[in-house]
PDB file of C-alpha atoms in Angstrom:
ATOM      1  CA  UNK A   1       0.145   0.146  -0.380  1.00  0.00           C
ATOM      2  CA  UNK A   2       1.320   3.302  -0.581  1.00  0.00           C
ATOM      3  CA  UNK A   3       2.685   5.572   2.280  1.00  0.00           C
ATOM      4  CA  UNK A   4       0.443   8.003   1.423  1.00  0.00           C
ATOM      5  CA  UNK A   5      -3.091   6.084   1.910  1.00  0.00           C
ATOM      6  CA  UNK A   6      -4.778   4.381   5.163  1.00  0.00           C
ATOM      7  CA  UNK A   7      -7.474   2.050   5.115  1.00  0.00           C
ATOM      8  CA  UNK A   8     -10.004   2.546   7.271  1.00  0.00           C
ATOM      9  CA  UNK A   9     -12.245  -0.268   8.339  1.00  0.00           C
ATOM     10  CA  UNK A  10     -15.313   0.723  10.341  1.00  0.00           C
ATOM     11  CA  UNK A  11     -16.759  -2.470  12.073  1.00  0.00           C
ATOM     12  CA  UNK A  12     -20.490  -1.920  14.169  1.00  0.00           C
ATOM     13  CA  UNK A  13     -20.498  -4.126  17.152  1.00  0.00           C
ATOM     14  CA  UNK A  14     -22.518  -6.962  17.485  1.00  0.00           C
ATOM     15  CA  UNK A  15     -26.246  -6.648  18.799  1.00  0.00           C
ATOM     16  CA  UNK A  16     -26.318  -5.979  22.260  1.00  0.00           C
ATOM     17  CA  UNK A  17     -28.855  -6.929  25.258  1.00  0.00           C
ATOM     18  CA  UNK A  18     -29.425  -2.873  25.040  1.00  0.00           C
ATOM     19  CA  UNK A  19     -30.836  -2.911  21.755  1.00  0.00           C
ATOM     20  CA  UNK A  20     -32.696  -6.418  22.455  1.00  0.00           C
ATOM     21  CA  UNK A  21     -34.099  -4.557  25.779  1.00  0.00           C
ATOM     22  CA  UNK A  22     -34.776  -1.202  24.254  1.00  0.00           C
ATOM     23  CA  UNK A  23     -32.886   0.926  26.775  1.00  0.00           C
ATOM     24  CA  UNK A  24     -30.014   3.281  26.621  1.00  0.00           C
ATOM     25  CA  UNK A  25     -26.735   1.322  26.524  1.00  0.00           C
ATOM     26  CA  UNK A  26     -24.219   4.199  28.009  1.00  0.00           C
ATOM     27  CA  UNK A  27     -20.804   3.268  30.208  1.00  0.00           C
ATOM     28  CA  UNK A  28     -23.276   2.045  32.946  1.00  0.00           C
ATOM     29  CA  UNK A  29     -26.218   0.851  31.198  1.00  0.00           C
ATOM     30  CA  UNK A  30     -24.475  -1.529  28.353  1.00  0.00           C
ATOM     31  CA  UNK A  31     -24.704  -5.041  29.772  1.00  0.00           C
ATOM     32  CA  UNK A  32     -22.545  -6.407  26.776  1.00  0.00           C
ATOM     33  CA  UNK A  33     -23.157  -8.556  23.518  1.00  0.00           C
ATOM     34  CA  UNK A  34     -26.549 -10.833  23.351  1.00  0.00           C
ATOM     35  CA  UNK A  35     -25.925 -14.316  22.404  1.00  0.00           C
ATOM     36  CA  UNK A  36     -26.535 -13.568  18.851  1.00  0.00           C
ATOM     37  CA  UNK A  37     -24.464 -10.658  18.936  1.00  0.00           C
ATOM     38  CA  UNK A  38     -21.502 -13.162  19.958  1.00  0.00           C
ATOM     39  CA  UNK A  39     -22.501 -15.082  17.247  1.00  0.00           C
ATOM     40  CA  UNK A  40     -22.370 -12.189  15.000  1.00  0.00           C
ATOM     41  CA  UNK A  41     -19.157 -11.030  16.145  1.00  0.00           C
ATOM     42  CA  UNK A  42     -17.559 -14.405  15.797  1.00  0.00           C
ATOM     43  CA  UNK A  43     -19.174 -14.361  12.109  1.00  0.00           C
ATOM     44  CA  UNK A  44     -16.950 -11.445  11.091  1.00  0.00           C
ATOM     45  CA  UNK A  45     -14.092 -12.248  12.769  1.00  0.00           C
ATOM     46  CA  UNK A  46     -13.936 -15.436  10.914  1.00  0.00           C
ATOM     47  CA  UNK A  47     -14.443 -13.368   7.652  1.00  0.00           C
ATOM     48  CA  UNK A  48     -11.699 -10.704   8.743  1.00  0.00           C
ATOM     49  CA  UNK A  49      -9.149 -14.158   8.812  1.00  0.00           C
ATOM     50  CA  UNK A  50     -10.530 -15.508   5.419  1.00  0.00           C
ATOM     51  CA  UNK A  51     -11.227 -12.564   3.147  1.00  0.00           C
ATOM     52  CA  UNK A  52      -7.920 -10.967   1.417  1.00  0.00           C
ATOM     53  CA  UNK A  53      -9.460  -7.808   0.621  1.00  0.00           C
ATOM     54  CA  UNK A  54      -9.650  -6.980   4.509  1.00  0.00           C
ATOM     55  CA  UNK A  55      -5.969  -8.128   5.030  1.00  0.00           C
ATOM     56  CA  UNK A  56      -4.788  -8.122   8.743  1.00  0.00           C
ATOM     57  CA  UNK A  57      -5.239  -4.754  10.246  1.00  0.00           C
ATOM     58  CA  UNK A  58      -2.433  -3.125  11.579  1.00  0.00           C
ATOM     59  CA  UNK A  59      -4.524  -1.140  14.555  1.00  0.00           C
ATOM     60  CA  UNK A  60      -7.636  -2.343  16.139  1.00  0.00           C
ATOM     61  CA  UNK A  61      -9.326   0.447  17.986  1.00  0.00           C
ATOM     62  CA  UNK A  62     -12.592   0.183  19.633  1.00  0.00           C
ATOM     63  CA  UNK A  63     -15.400   2.070  21.795  1.00  0.00           C
ATOM     64  CA  UNK A  64     -15.124   2.125  25.363  1.00  0.00           C
ATOM     65  CA  UNK A  65     -18.520   0.820  26.018  1.00  0.00           C
ATOM     66  CA  UNK A  66     -19.109  -2.870  26.638  1.00  0.00           C
ATOM     67  CA  UNK A  67     -20.710  -4.174  23.689  1.00  0.00           C
ATOM     68  CA  UNK A  68     -17.905  -2.835  21.523  1.00  0.00           C
ATOM     69  CA  UNK A  69     -15.058  -3.939  23.356  1.00  0.00           C
ATOM     70  CA  UNK A  70     -16.542  -7.571  23.602  1.00  0.00           C
ATOM     71  CA  UNK A  71     -16.968  -7.524  19.706  1.00  0.00           C
ATOM     72  CA  UNK A  72     -13.249  -6.052  19.327  1.00  0.00           C
ATOM     73  CA  UNK A  73     -11.967  -9.018  22.157  1.00  0.00           C
ATOM     74  CA  UNK A  74     -13.764 -11.699  19.714  1.00  0.00           C
ATOM     75  CA  UNK A  75     -12.411 -10.048  16.660  1.00  0.00           C
ATOM     76  CA  UNK A  76      -8.855  -9.667  17.829  1.00  0.00           C
ATOM     77  CA  UNK A  77      -8.170 -12.780  19.464  1.00  0.00           C
ATOM     78  CA  UNK A  78      -6.484 -13.741  16.260  1.00  0.00           C
ATOM     79  CA  UNK A  79      -4.999 -10.692  15.411  1.00  0.00           C
ATOM     80  CA  UNK A  80      -1.541 -11.112  17.215  1.00  0.00           C
ATOM     81  CA  UNK A  81       0.544  -8.658  15.489  1.00  0.00           C
ATOM     82  CA  UNK A  82      -2.547  -6.131  15.762  1.00  0.00           C
ATOM     83  CA  UNK A  83      -1.936  -3.000  18.525  1.00  0.00           C
ATOM     84  CA  UNK A  84      -5.298  -2.973  20.238  1.00  0.00           C
ATOM     85  CA  UNK A  85      -6.721   0.659  21.390  1.00  0.00           C
ATOM     86  CA  UNK A  86      -9.944   2.181  23.056  1.00  0.00           C
ATOM     87  CA  UNK A  87     -11.114   5.420  22.765  1.00  0.00           C
ATOM     88  CA  UNK A  88     -14.235   6.944  24.265  1.00  0.00           C
ATOM     89  CA  UNK A  89     -14.519   9.431  21.059  1.00  0.00           C
ATOM     90  CA  UNK A  90     -15.898   6.357  19.173  1.00  0.00           C
ATOM     91  CA  UNK A  91     -18.351   5.778  21.665  1.00  0.00           C
ATOM     92  CA  UNK A  92     -22.242   5.779  20.673  1.00  0.00           C
ATOM     93  CA  UNK A  93     -24.061   9.247  21.974  1.00  0.00           C
ATOM     94  CA  UNK A  94     -24.079   9.696  25.623  1.00  0.00           C
ATOM     95  CA  UNK A  95     -26.983   9.538  27.593  1.00  0.00           C
ATOM     96  CA  UNK A  96     -27.864  11.167  30.499  1.00  0.00           C
ATOM     97  CA  UNK A  97     -26.831   9.813  33.909  1.00  0.00           C
ATOM     98  CA  UNK A  98     -30.661   9.499  34.614  1.00  0.00           C
ATOM     99  CA  UNK A  99     -31.763   7.548  31.608  1.00  0.00           C
ATOM    100  CA  UNK A 100     -28.840   5.352  31.576  1.00  0.00           C
ATOM    101  CA  UNK A 101     -29.885   1.565  31.277  1.00  0.00           C
ATOM    102  CA  UNK A 102     -33.613   2.724  31.718  1.00  0.00           C
ATOM    103  CA  UNK A 103     -35.902   1.951  28.313  1.00  0.00           C
ATOM    104  CA  UNK A 104     -35.597   4.458  25.726  1.00  0.00           C
ATOM    105  CA  UNK A 105     -38.752   6.510  25.486  1.00  0.00           C
ATOM    106  CA  UNK A 106     -39.690   8.324  21.924  1.00  0.00           C
ATOM    107  CA  UNK A 107     -40.399  11.453  21.730  1.00  0.00           C
ATOM    108  CA  UNK A 108     -39.555  13.145  25.071  1.00  0.00           C
ATOM    109  CA  UNK A 109     -37.638  16.027  25.816  1.00  0.00           C
ATOM    110  CA  UNK A 110     -33.855  15.172  26.050  1.00  0.00           C
ATOM    111  CA  UNK A 111     -32.987  15.444  29.657  1.00  0.00           C
ATOM    112  CA  UNK A 112     -30.217  17.377  30.706  1.00  0.00           C
ATOM    113  CA  UNK A 113     -26.754  15.487  30.101  1.00  0.00           C
ATOM    114  CA  UNK A 114     -27.375  13.895  27.277  1.00  0.00           C
ATOM    115  CA  UNK A 115     -25.243  14.209  24.459  1.00  0.00           C
ATOM    116  CA  UNK A 116     -26.625  15.972  20.819  1.00  0.00           C
ATOM    117  CA  UNK A 117     -26.172  14.682  17.793  1.00  0.00           C
ATOM    118  CA  UNK A 118     -24.028  17.924  16.992  1.00  0.00           C
ATOM    119  CA  UNK A 119     -21.677  17.082  19.957  1.00  0.00           C
ATOM    120  CA  UNK A 120     -21.114  13.543  18.500  1.00  0.00           C
ATOM    121  CA  UNK A 121     -20.565  14.722  15.495  1.00  0.00           C
ATOM    122  CA  UNK A 122     -17.950  17.104  16.495  1.00  0.00           C
ATOM    123  CA  UNK A 123     -16.202  14.217  18.612  1.00  0.00           C
ATOM    124  CA  UNK A 124     -16.114  11.985  15.967  1.00  0.00           C
ATOM    125  CA  UNK A 125     -14.518  14.618  13.469  1.00  0.00           C
ATOM    126  CA  UNK A 126     -12.092  15.548  16.044  1.00  0.00           C
ATOM    127  CA  UNK A 127     -10.787  11.999  16.437  1.00  0.00           C
ATOM    128  CA  UNK A 128     -10.457  11.169  12.968  1.00  0.00           C
ATOM    129  CA  UNK A 129      -8.710  14.613  12.522  1.00  0.00           C
ATOM    130  CA  UNK A 130      -6.233  13.898  14.866  1.00  0.00           C
ATOM    131  CA  UNK A 131      -5.947  10.535  14.137  1.00  0.00           C
ATOM    132  CA  UNK A 132      -5.803  10.128  10.556  1.00  0.00           C
ATOM    133  CA  UNK A 133      -2.138  10.928   9.382  1.00  0.00           C
ATOM    134  CA  UNK A 134      -0.768   8.201  11.730  1.00  0.00           C
ATOM    135  CA  UNK A 135      -2.681   5.863   9.815  1.00  0.00           C
ATOM    136  CA  UNK A 136      -0.930   6.554   6.361  1.00  0.00           C
ATOM    137  CA  UNK A 137       0.305   2.955   5.011  1.00  0.00           C
ATOM    138  CA  UNK A 138      -1.725   1.337   7.538  1.00  0.00           C
ATOM    139  CA  UNK A 139      -5.423  -0.520   7.735  1.00  0.00           C
ATOM    140  CA  UNK A 140      -7.183   0.349  10.536  1.00  0.00           C
ATOM    141  CA  UNK A 141      -9.601  -1.646  11.744  1.00  0.00           C
ATOM    142  CA  UNK A 142     -12.580   0.463  14.143  1.00  0.00           C
ATOM    143  CA  UNK A 143     -14.929  -1.349  16.353  1.00  0.00           C
ATOM    144  CA  UNK A 144     -17.892   1.242  16.874  1.00  0.00           C
ATOM    145  CA  UNK A 145     -21.697   1.901  17.005  1.00  0.00           C
ATOM    146  CA  UNK A 146     -24.131   3.090  14.230  1.00  0.00           C
ATOM    147  CA  UNK A 147     -24.690   6.676  15.237  1.00  0.00           C
ATOM    148  CA  UNK A 148     -20.762   7.243  14.979  1.00  0.00           C
ATOM    149  CA  UNK A 149     -20.783   5.482  11.603  1.00  0.00           C
ATOM    150  CA  UNK A 150     -23.853   7.767  10.486  1.00  0.00           C
ATOM    151  CA  UNK A 151     -22.093  10.755  11.834  1.00  0.00           C
ATOM    152  CA  UNK A 152     -19.005  10.275  10.067  1.00  0.00           C
ATOM    153  CA  UNK A 153     -20.569  11.334   6.710  1.00  0.00           C
ATOM    154  CA  UNK A 154     -21.006  14.852   8.205  1.00  0.00           C
ATOM    155  CA  UNK A 155     -18.012  15.030  10.810  1.00  0.00           C
ATOM    156  CA  UNK A 156     -15.807  13.910   7.113  1.00  0.00           C
ATOM    157  CA  UNK A 157     -17.265  16.762   5.027  1.00  0.00           C
ATOM    158  CA  UNK A 158     -19.624  14.360   2.969  1.00  0.00           C
ATOM    159  CA  UNK A 159     -22.756  15.689   3.873  1.00  0.00           C
ATOM    160  CA  UNK A 160     -24.155  14.698   0.262  1.00  0.00           C
ATOM    161  CA  UNK A 161     -23.939  11.430   0.721  1.00  0.00           C
ATOM    162  CA  UNK A 162     -27.341   9.530   0.361  1.00  0.00           C
ATOM    163  CA  UNK A 163     -25.990   7.112   3.088  1.00  0.00           C
ATOM    164  CA  UNK A 164     -26.274   9.498   6.025  1.00  0.00           C
ATOM    165  CA  UNK A 165     -29.630   8.358   7.333  1.00  0.00           C
ATOM    166  CA  UNK A 166     -29.015   4.462   6.469  1.00  0.00           C
ATOM    167  CA  UNK A 167     -28.813   2.544   9.731  1.00  0.00           C
ATOM    168  CA  UNK A 168     -25.642  -0.078   9.485  1.00  0.00           C
ATOM    169  CA  UNK A 169     -26.200  -3.375  10.447  1.00  0.00           C
ATOM    170  CA  UNK A 170     -24.416  -5.197  13.396  1.00  0.00           C
ATOM    171  CA  UNK A 171     -21.251  -6.377  12.667  1.00  0.00           C
ATOM    172  CA  UNK A 172     -21.439  -4.779   9.236  1.00  0.00           C
ATOM    173  CA  UNK A 173     -18.174  -3.581   7.749  1.00  0.00           C
ATOM    174  CA  UNK A 174     -17.740   0.173   5.931  1.00  0.00           C
ATOM    175  CA  UNK A 175     -14.472   0.997   4.246  1.00  0.00           C
ATOM    176  CA  UNK A 176     -12.948   4.495   3.929  1.00  0.00           C
ATOM    177  CA  UNK A 177      -9.693   5.313   1.959  1.00  0.00           C
ATOM    178  CA  UNK A 178      -7.799   8.293   3.630  1.00  0.00           C
ATOM    179  CA  UNK A 179      -5.381  10.426   1.694  1.00  0.00           C
ATOM    180  CA  UNK A 180      -2.576  13.108   1.735  1.00  0.00           C
ATOM    181  CA  UNK A 181      -0.866  14.498  -1.514  1.00  0.00           C
ATOM    182  CA  UNK A 182       2.332  15.650  -2.065  1.00  0.00           C
ATOM    183  CA  UNK A 183       0.906  19.191  -1.631  1.00  0.00           C
ATOM    184  CA  UNK A 184      -0.677  18.171   1.583  1.00  0.00           C
ATOM    185  CA  UNK A 185      -4.392  18.212   0.365  1.00  0.00           C
ATOM    186  CA  UNK A 186      -6.076  15.505   2.406  1.00  0.00           C
ATOM    187  CA  UNK A 187      -9.300  13.580   0.789  1.00  0.00           C
ATOM    188  CA  UNK A 188     -11.709  10.869   1.947  1.00  0.00           C
ATOM    189  CA  UNK A 189     -13.355   8.392   0.025  1.00  0.00           C
ATOM    190  CA  UNK A 190     -16.014   5.679   0.631  1.00  0.00           C
ATOM    191  CA  UNK A 191     -15.194   2.280  -0.652  1.00  0.00           C
ATOM    192  CA  UNK A 192     -18.285   0.291   0.719  1.00  0.00           C
ATOM    193  CA  UNK A 193     -20.846   0.791   3.097  1.00  0.00           C
ATOM    194  CA  UNK A 194     -22.846  -1.561   5.646  1.00  0.00           C
ATOM    195  CA  UNK A 195     -21.006  -4.770   3.999  1.00  0.00           C
ATOM    196  CA  UNK A 196     -22.884  -7.346   6.220  1.00  0.00           C
ATOM    197  CA  UNK A 197     -22.144 -10.645   3.824  1.00  0.00           C
ATOM    198  CA  UNK A 198     -20.942 -12.760   6.523  1.00  0.00           C
ATOM    199  CA  UNK A 199     -24.345 -12.863   8.275  1.00  0.00           C
ATOM    200  CA  UNK A 200     -26.522 -15.245   7.707  1.00  0.00           C
ATOM    201  CA  UNK A 201     -30.747 -14.785   7.467  1.00  0.00           C
ATOM    202  CA  UNK A 202     -31.018 -15.629  11.334  1.00  0.00           C
ATOM    203  CA  UNK A 203     -28.198 -13.333  12.196  1.00  0.00           C
ATOM    204  CA  UNK A 204     -29.630 -10.126  10.615  1.00  0.00           C
ATOM    205  CA  UNK A 205     -31.293  -7.936  12.727  1.00  0.00           C
ATOM    206  CA  UNK A 206     -33.652  -5.463  11.695  1.00  0.00           C
ATOM    207  CA  UNK A 207     -33.564  -2.345  14.152  1.00  0.00           C
TER     208      UNK A 207
END
Protein backbone atom coordinates (compact mmCIF):
# COMPACT_ATOMS: atom_id res chain seq x y z
CA UNK A 1 0.00 0.00 0.00
CA UNK A 2 1.18 3.49 -0.74
CA UNK A 3 2.42 5.37 2.33
CA UNK A 4 0.09 8.17 1.31
CA UNK A 5 -3.09 6.13 1.86
CA UNK A 6 -4.79 4.67 4.93
CA UNK A 7 -7.50 1.99 4.78
CA UNK A 8 -10.04 2.43 7.56
CA UNK A 9 -12.59 -0.31 8.21
CA UNK A 10 -15.42 0.71 10.54
CA UNK A 11 -17.22 -2.26 12.07
CA UNK A 12 -20.47 -1.90 13.97
CA UNK A 13 -20.51 -3.97 17.16
CA UNK A 14 -22.67 -7.09 17.49
CA UNK A 15 -26.19 -6.98 18.86
CA UNK A 16 -26.20 -5.85 22.51
CA UNK A 17 -28.68 -6.58 25.26
CA UNK A 18 -29.60 -2.88 25.27
CA UNK A 19 -30.78 -3.26 21.66
CA UNK A 20 -32.82 -6.34 22.55
CA UNK A 21 -34.40 -4.66 25.59
CA UNK A 22 -34.82 -1.20 24.05
CA UNK A 23 -32.82 0.50 26.81
CA UNK A 24 -30.18 3.21 26.82
CA UNK A 25 -26.77 1.57 26.64
CA UNK A 26 -24.24 4.07 27.93
CA UNK A 27 -21.12 3.23 29.91
CA UNK A 28 -23.13 2.14 32.94
CA UNK A 29 -26.22 0.78 31.21
CA UNK A 30 -24.59 -1.39 28.52
CA UNK A 31 -24.70 -5.09 29.49
CA UNK A 32 -22.59 -6.27 26.59
CA UNK A 33 -23.40 -8.58 23.70
CA UNK A 34 -26.48 -10.75 23.44
CA UNK A 35 -26.06 -14.40 22.43
CA UNK A 36 -26.80 -13.43 18.84
CA UNK A 37 -24.33 -10.55 19.13
CA UNK A 38 -21.58 -12.97 20.15
CA UNK A 39 -22.40 -15.16 17.15
CA UNK A 40 -22.34 -12.16 14.82
CA UNK A 41 -18.91 -11.17 16.17
CA UNK A 42 -17.62 -14.71 15.63
CA UNK A 43 -18.86 -14.64 12.04
CA UNK A 44 -17.21 -11.34 11.18
CA UNK A 45 -14.02 -12.48 12.93
CA UNK A 46 -13.91 -15.50 10.64
CA UNK A 47 -14.42 -13.29 7.62
CA UNK A 48 -11.57 -10.99 8.60
CA UNK A 49 -9.25 -13.99 8.81
CA UNK A 50 -10.53 -15.44 5.53
CA UNK A 51 -11.08 -12.58 3.06
CA UNK A 52 -7.99 -11.15 1.35
CA UNK A 53 -9.49 -7.69 0.82
CA UNK A 54 -9.82 -7.20 4.57
CA UNK A 55 -6.15 -8.11 5.12
CA UNK A 56 -4.66 -8.23 8.60
CA UNK A 57 -5.23 -4.82 10.23
CA UNK A 58 -2.26 -3.08 11.80
CA UNK A 59 -4.36 -1.31 14.44
CA UNK A 60 -7.61 -2.28 16.18
CA UNK A 61 -9.47 0.55 17.91
CA UNK A 62 -12.75 0.20 19.76
CA UNK A 63 -15.21 2.33 21.63
CA UNK A 64 -15.18 2.06 25.42
CA UNK A 65 -18.77 0.80 25.62
CA UNK A 66 -19.02 -2.83 26.69
CA UNK A 67 -20.76 -4.18 23.57
CA UNK A 68 -18.03 -2.70 21.35
CA UNK A 69 -15.19 -3.89 23.56
CA UNK A 70 -16.61 -7.43 23.65
CA UNK A 71 -16.92 -7.41 19.86
CA UNK A 72 -13.33 -6.15 19.53
CA UNK A 73 -12.08 -8.84 21.93
CA UNK A 74 -13.62 -11.57 19.75
CA UNK A 75 -12.37 -10.04 16.50
CA UNK A 76 -8.89 -9.41 17.93
CA UNK A 77 -8.23 -12.88 19.32
CA UNK A 78 -6.33 -14.03 16.24
CA UNK A 79 -4.78 -10.68 15.33
CA UNK A 80 -1.52 -11.27 17.18
CA UNK A 81 0.43 -8.48 15.48
CA UNK A 82 -2.33 -5.90 15.78
CA UNK A 83 -2.06 -3.00 18.25
CA UNK A 84 -5.35 -2.76 20.20
CA UNK A 85 -6.56 0.61 21.51
CA UNK A 86 -9.75 2.02 23.08
CA UNK A 87 -11.07 5.54 22.61
CA UNK A 88 -14.20 7.12 24.09
CA UNK A 89 -14.53 9.41 21.07
CA UNK A 90 -15.78 6.31 19.23
CA UNK A 91 -18.62 5.68 21.71
CA UNK A 92 -22.28 5.92 20.80
CA UNK A 93 -24.12 9.11 21.73
CA UNK A 94 -23.90 9.37 25.51
CA UNK A 95 -27.23 9.26 27.37
CA UNK A 96 -27.87 11.29 30.49
CA UNK A 97 -26.93 9.56 33.74
CA UNK A 98 -30.56 9.45 34.87
CA UNK A 99 -31.66 7.49 31.78
CA UNK A 100 -28.69 5.17 31.26
CA UNK A 101 -29.92 1.56 31.40
CA UNK A 102 -33.57 2.62 31.38
CA UNK A 103 -36.13 2.10 28.57
CA UNK A 104 -35.84 4.49 25.64
CA UNK A 105 -38.87 6.77 25.55
CA UNK A 106 -39.47 8.12 22.06
CA UNK A 107 -40.62 11.69 21.61
CA UNK A 108 -39.73 12.91 25.09
CA UNK A 109 -37.60 16.00 25.65
CA UNK A 110 -33.92 15.19 26.14
CA UNK A 111 -32.89 15.41 29.81
CA UNK A 112 -29.89 17.46 30.87
CA UNK A 113 -26.67 15.60 30.23
CA UNK A 114 -27.69 13.72 27.08
CA UNK A 115 -25.24 14.29 24.25
CA UNK A 116 -26.65 15.93 21.13
CA UNK A 117 -26.15 14.76 17.57
CA UNK A 118 -24.01 17.84 16.91
CA UNK A 119 -21.79 17.03 19.91
CA UNK A 120 -21.38 13.44 18.68
CA UNK A 121 -20.42 14.62 15.20
CA UNK A 122 -17.88 17.07 16.63
CA UNK A 123 -16.06 14.48 18.73
CA UNK A 124 -16.06 11.94 15.87
CA UNK A 125 -14.55 14.58 13.60
CA UNK A 126 -11.96 15.42 16.26
CA UNK A 127 -10.94 11.76 16.53
CA UNK A 128 -10.39 11.29 12.80
CA UNK A 129 -8.71 14.66 12.33
CA UNK A 130 -6.26 13.85 15.13
CA UNK A 131 -5.59 10.25 14.04
CA UNK A 132 -5.78 9.90 10.26
CA UNK A 133 -2.26 11.10 9.36
CA UNK A 134 -0.76 8.58 11.80
CA UNK A 135 -2.56 5.80 9.91
CA UNK A 136 -1.05 6.51 6.49
CA UNK A 137 0.31 3.27 5.06
CA UNK A 138 -1.72 1.17 7.49
CA UNK A 139 -5.03 -0.69 7.71
CA UNK A 140 -7.09 0.27 10.74
CA UNK A 141 -10.10 -1.66 12.05
CA UNK A 142 -12.48 0.42 14.19
CA UNK A 143 -15.18 -1.29 16.27
CA UNK A 144 -17.82 1.33 16.96
CA UNK A 145 -21.53 2.17 16.80
CA UNK A 146 -24.22 3.02 14.31
CA UNK A 147 -24.39 6.66 15.41
CA UNK A 148 -20.65 7.09 14.95
CA UNK A 149 -20.63 5.50 11.49
CA UNK A 150 -23.56 7.64 10.35
CA UNK A 151 -22.07 10.82 11.82
CA UNK A 152 -18.79 10.25 9.96
CA UNK A 153 -20.34 11.48 6.72
CA UNK A 154 -20.95 14.93 8.19
CA UNK A 155 -17.77 14.88 10.29
CA UNK A 156 -15.65 14.16 7.20
CA UNK A 157 -17.45 16.71 5.03
CA UNK A 158 -19.44 14.18 2.96
CA UNK A 159 -22.86 15.61 3.78
CA UNK A 160 -24.22 15.03 0.27
CA UNK A 161 -24.01 11.25 0.63
CA UNK A 162 -27.23 9.27 0.33
CA UNK A 163 -26.02 6.98 3.11
CA UNK A 164 -26.21 9.49 5.98
CA UNK A 165 -29.56 8.29 7.31
CA UNK A 166 -28.96 4.60 6.63
CA UNK A 167 -28.67 2.28 9.63
CA UNK A 168 -25.61 0.00 9.52
CA UNK A 169 -26.33 -3.64 10.33
CA UNK A 170 -24.73 -5.25 13.38
CA UNK A 171 -21.12 -6.25 12.55
CA UNK A 172 -21.38 -4.74 9.06
CA UNK A 173 -18.18 -3.33 7.56
CA UNK A 174 -17.88 0.13 6.05
CA UNK A 175 -14.59 0.82 4.26
CA UNK A 176 -12.98 4.25 3.94
CA UNK A 177 -9.80 5.44 2.29
CA UNK A 178 -7.91 8.46 3.57
CA UNK A 179 -5.14 10.07 1.55
CA UNK A 180 -2.77 13.02 1.63
CA UNK A 181 -1.26 14.33 -1.60
CA UNK A 182 2.32 15.49 -2.04
CA UNK A 183 0.99 19.02 -1.80
CA UNK A 184 -0.63 18.34 1.55
CA UNK A 185 -4.27 18.14 0.40
CA UNK A 186 -6.33 15.49 2.20
CA UNK A 187 -9.21 13.42 0.89
CA UNK A 188 -11.71 10.83 2.15
CA UNK A 189 -13.30 8.22 -0.07
CA UNK A 190 -16.06 5.76 0.77
CA UNK A 191 -15.21 2.33 -0.69
CA UNK A 192 -18.10 0.25 0.65
CA UNK A 193 -20.98 0.68 3.05
CA UNK A 194 -22.79 -1.79 5.33
CA UNK A 195 -21.17 -4.96 3.99
CA UNK A 196 -22.67 -7.82 6.02
CA UNK A 197 -22.11 -10.75 3.65
CA UNK A 198 -20.79 -12.85 6.55
CA UNK A 199 -24.20 -12.91 8.28
CA UNK A 200 -26.82 -15.60 7.76
CA UNK A 201 -30.53 -14.60 7.51
CA UNK A 202 -31.00 -15.66 11.14
CA UNK A 203 -28.25 -13.30 12.28
CA UNK A 204 -29.70 -10.22 10.60
CA UNK A 205 -31.63 -7.89 12.91
CA UNK A 206 -34.15 -5.30 11.73
CA UNK A 207 -33.57 -2.45 14.19
